PDB file of C-alpha atoms in Angstrom:
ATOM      1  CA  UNK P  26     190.453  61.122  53.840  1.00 45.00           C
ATOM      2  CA  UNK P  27     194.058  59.568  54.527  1.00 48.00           C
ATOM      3  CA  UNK P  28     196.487  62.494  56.197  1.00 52.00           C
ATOM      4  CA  UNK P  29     199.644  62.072  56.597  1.00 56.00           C
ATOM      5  CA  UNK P  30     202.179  62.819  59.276  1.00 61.00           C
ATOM      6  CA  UNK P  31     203.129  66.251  57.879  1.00 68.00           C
ATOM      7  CA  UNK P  32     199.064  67.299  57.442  1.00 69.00           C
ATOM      8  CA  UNK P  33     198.747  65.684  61.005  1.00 73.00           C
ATOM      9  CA  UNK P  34     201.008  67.741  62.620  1.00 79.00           C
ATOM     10  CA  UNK P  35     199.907  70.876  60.675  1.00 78.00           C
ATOM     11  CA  UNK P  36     196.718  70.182  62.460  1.00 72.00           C
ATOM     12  CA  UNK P  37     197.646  69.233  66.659  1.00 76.00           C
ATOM     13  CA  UNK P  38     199.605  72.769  65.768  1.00 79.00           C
ATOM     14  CA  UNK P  39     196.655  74.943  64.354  1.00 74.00           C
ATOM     15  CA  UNK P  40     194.592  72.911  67.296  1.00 73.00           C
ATOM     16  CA  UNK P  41     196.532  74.250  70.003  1.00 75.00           C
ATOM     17  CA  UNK P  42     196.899  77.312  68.939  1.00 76.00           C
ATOM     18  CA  UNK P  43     193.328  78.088  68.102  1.00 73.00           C
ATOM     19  CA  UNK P  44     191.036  75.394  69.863  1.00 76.00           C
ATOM     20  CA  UNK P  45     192.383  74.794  73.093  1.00 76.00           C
ATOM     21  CA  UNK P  46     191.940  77.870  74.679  1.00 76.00           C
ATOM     22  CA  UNK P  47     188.063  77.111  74.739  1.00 79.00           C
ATOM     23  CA  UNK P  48     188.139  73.899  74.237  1.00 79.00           C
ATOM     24  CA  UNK P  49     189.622  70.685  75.742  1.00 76.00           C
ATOM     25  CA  UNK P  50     189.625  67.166  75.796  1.00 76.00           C
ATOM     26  CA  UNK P  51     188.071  65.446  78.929  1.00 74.00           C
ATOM     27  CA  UNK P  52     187.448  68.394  80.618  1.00 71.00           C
ATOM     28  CA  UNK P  53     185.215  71.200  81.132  1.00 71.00           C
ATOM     29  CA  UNK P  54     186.175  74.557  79.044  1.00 75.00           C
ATOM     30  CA  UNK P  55     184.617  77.444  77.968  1.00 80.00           C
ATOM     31  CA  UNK P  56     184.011  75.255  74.789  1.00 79.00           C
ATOM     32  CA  UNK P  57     182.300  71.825  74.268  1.00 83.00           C
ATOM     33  CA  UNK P  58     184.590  68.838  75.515  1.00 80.00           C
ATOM     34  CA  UNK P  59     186.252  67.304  72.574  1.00 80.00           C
ATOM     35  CA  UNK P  60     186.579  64.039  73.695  1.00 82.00           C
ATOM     36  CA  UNK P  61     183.726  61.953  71.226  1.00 82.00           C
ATOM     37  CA  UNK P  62     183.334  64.901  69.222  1.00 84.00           C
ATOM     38  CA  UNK P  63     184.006  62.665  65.619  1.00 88.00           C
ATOM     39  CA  UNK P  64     180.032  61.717  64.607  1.00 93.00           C
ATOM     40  CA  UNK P  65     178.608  64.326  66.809  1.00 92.00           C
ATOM     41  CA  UNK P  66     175.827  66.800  65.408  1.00 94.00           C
ATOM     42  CA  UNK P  67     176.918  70.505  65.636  1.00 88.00           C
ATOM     43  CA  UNK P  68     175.535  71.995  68.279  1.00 90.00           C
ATOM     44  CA  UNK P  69     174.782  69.629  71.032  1.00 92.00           C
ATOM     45  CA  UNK P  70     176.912  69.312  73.597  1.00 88.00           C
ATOM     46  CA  UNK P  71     175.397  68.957  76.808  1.00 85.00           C
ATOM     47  CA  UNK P  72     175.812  72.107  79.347  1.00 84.00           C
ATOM     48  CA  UNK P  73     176.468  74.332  76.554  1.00 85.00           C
ATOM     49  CA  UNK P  74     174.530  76.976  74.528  1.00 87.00           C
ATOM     50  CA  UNK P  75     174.563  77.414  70.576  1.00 87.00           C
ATOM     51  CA  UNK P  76     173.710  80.157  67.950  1.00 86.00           C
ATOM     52  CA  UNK P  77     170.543  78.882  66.482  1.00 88.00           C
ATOM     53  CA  UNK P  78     172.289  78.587  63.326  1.00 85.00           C
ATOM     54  CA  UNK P  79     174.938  76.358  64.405  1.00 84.00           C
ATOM     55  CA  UNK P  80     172.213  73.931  66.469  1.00 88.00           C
ATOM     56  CA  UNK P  81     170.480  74.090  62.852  1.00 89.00           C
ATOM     57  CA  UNK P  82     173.158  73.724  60.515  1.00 86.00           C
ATOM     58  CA  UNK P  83     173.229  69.484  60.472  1.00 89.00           C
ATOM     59  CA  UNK P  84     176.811  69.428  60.512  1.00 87.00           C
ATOM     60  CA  UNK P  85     178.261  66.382  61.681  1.00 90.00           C
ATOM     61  CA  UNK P  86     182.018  66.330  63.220  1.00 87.00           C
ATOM     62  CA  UNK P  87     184.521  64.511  60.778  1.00 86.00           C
ATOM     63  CA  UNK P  88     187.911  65.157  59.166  1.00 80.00           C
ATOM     64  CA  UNK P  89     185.900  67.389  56.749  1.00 79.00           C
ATOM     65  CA  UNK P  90     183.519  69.390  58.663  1.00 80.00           C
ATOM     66  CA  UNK P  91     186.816  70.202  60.926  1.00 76.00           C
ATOM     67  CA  UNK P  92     188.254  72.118  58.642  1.00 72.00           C
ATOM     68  CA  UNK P  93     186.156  75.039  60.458  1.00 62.00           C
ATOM     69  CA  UNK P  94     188.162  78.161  59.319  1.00 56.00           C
ATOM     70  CA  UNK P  95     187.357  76.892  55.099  1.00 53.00           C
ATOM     71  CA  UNK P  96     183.802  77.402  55.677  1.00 53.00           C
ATOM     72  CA  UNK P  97     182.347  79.042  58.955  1.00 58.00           C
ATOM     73  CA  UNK P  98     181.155  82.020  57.077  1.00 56.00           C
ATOM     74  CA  UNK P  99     179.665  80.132  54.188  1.00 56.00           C
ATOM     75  CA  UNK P 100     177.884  77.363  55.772  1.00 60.00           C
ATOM     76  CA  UNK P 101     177.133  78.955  59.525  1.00 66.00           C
ATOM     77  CA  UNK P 102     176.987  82.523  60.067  1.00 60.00           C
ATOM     78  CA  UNK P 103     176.129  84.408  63.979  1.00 58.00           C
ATOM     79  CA  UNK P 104     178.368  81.534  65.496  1.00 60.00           C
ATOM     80  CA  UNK P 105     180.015  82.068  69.282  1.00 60.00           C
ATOM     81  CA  UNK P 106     183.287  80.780  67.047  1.00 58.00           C
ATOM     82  CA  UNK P 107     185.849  82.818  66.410  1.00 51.00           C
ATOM     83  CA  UNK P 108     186.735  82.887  62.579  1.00 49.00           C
ATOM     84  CA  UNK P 109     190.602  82.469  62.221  1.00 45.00           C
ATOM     85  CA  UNK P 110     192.120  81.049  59.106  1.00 43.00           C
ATOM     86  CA  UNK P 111     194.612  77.671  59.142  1.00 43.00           C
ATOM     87  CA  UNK P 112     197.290  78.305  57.250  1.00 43.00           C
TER      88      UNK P 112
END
C-alpha cells in the first residue's frame, strides 16, 4: 500500500488520539508496546493477556490489518479493544 503524506498524517492523528493512551512505543502501557509490532501475530505480546478470539484470530500487524476500527467487529469480536471509528 503506498500512503501519502496527507493519509500519513490522518493516521499519527487518529493514533494519538485513540492508541496512545494504552499503548506506546518502547515502553510499558496498559497496551502491548508498539515498537516491532509490523509482522507480529495478534495476540502475543509478551506480559500481556488476550481475548481468546483475538490470540486466535491469525491476524498479522501490517498497513492493512491496522486499519482496526474497519473491521474489529467483523473479524474479532469479545476483544479488550475499544471499538472507535477513524474518520
Amino acid at each position: 500500500m503506498v500512503v501519502g503524506h496527507g493519509y500519513r498524517k490522518q493516521r499519527e492523528r487518529l493514533v494519538e488520539a485513540q492508541c496512545t493512551g494504552c499503548h506506546q512505543l518502547g515502553s510499558h502501557a496498559y497496551g502491548p508496546d508498539l515498537c516491532g509490532l509490523s509482522g507480529r501475530k495478534a495476540g502475543t505480546a509478551q506480559g500481556h493477556s488476550y481475548s481468546k478470539p483475538m490470540k486466535d484470530s491469525g491476524i498479522i500487524w501490517n498497513n492493512e490489518s491496522l486499519e482496526w476500527p474497519a473491521w474489529c467487529d467483523h473479524y474479532v469480536v469479545a476483544t479488550k479493544q475499544s471499538k472507535q471509528k477513524s474518520e
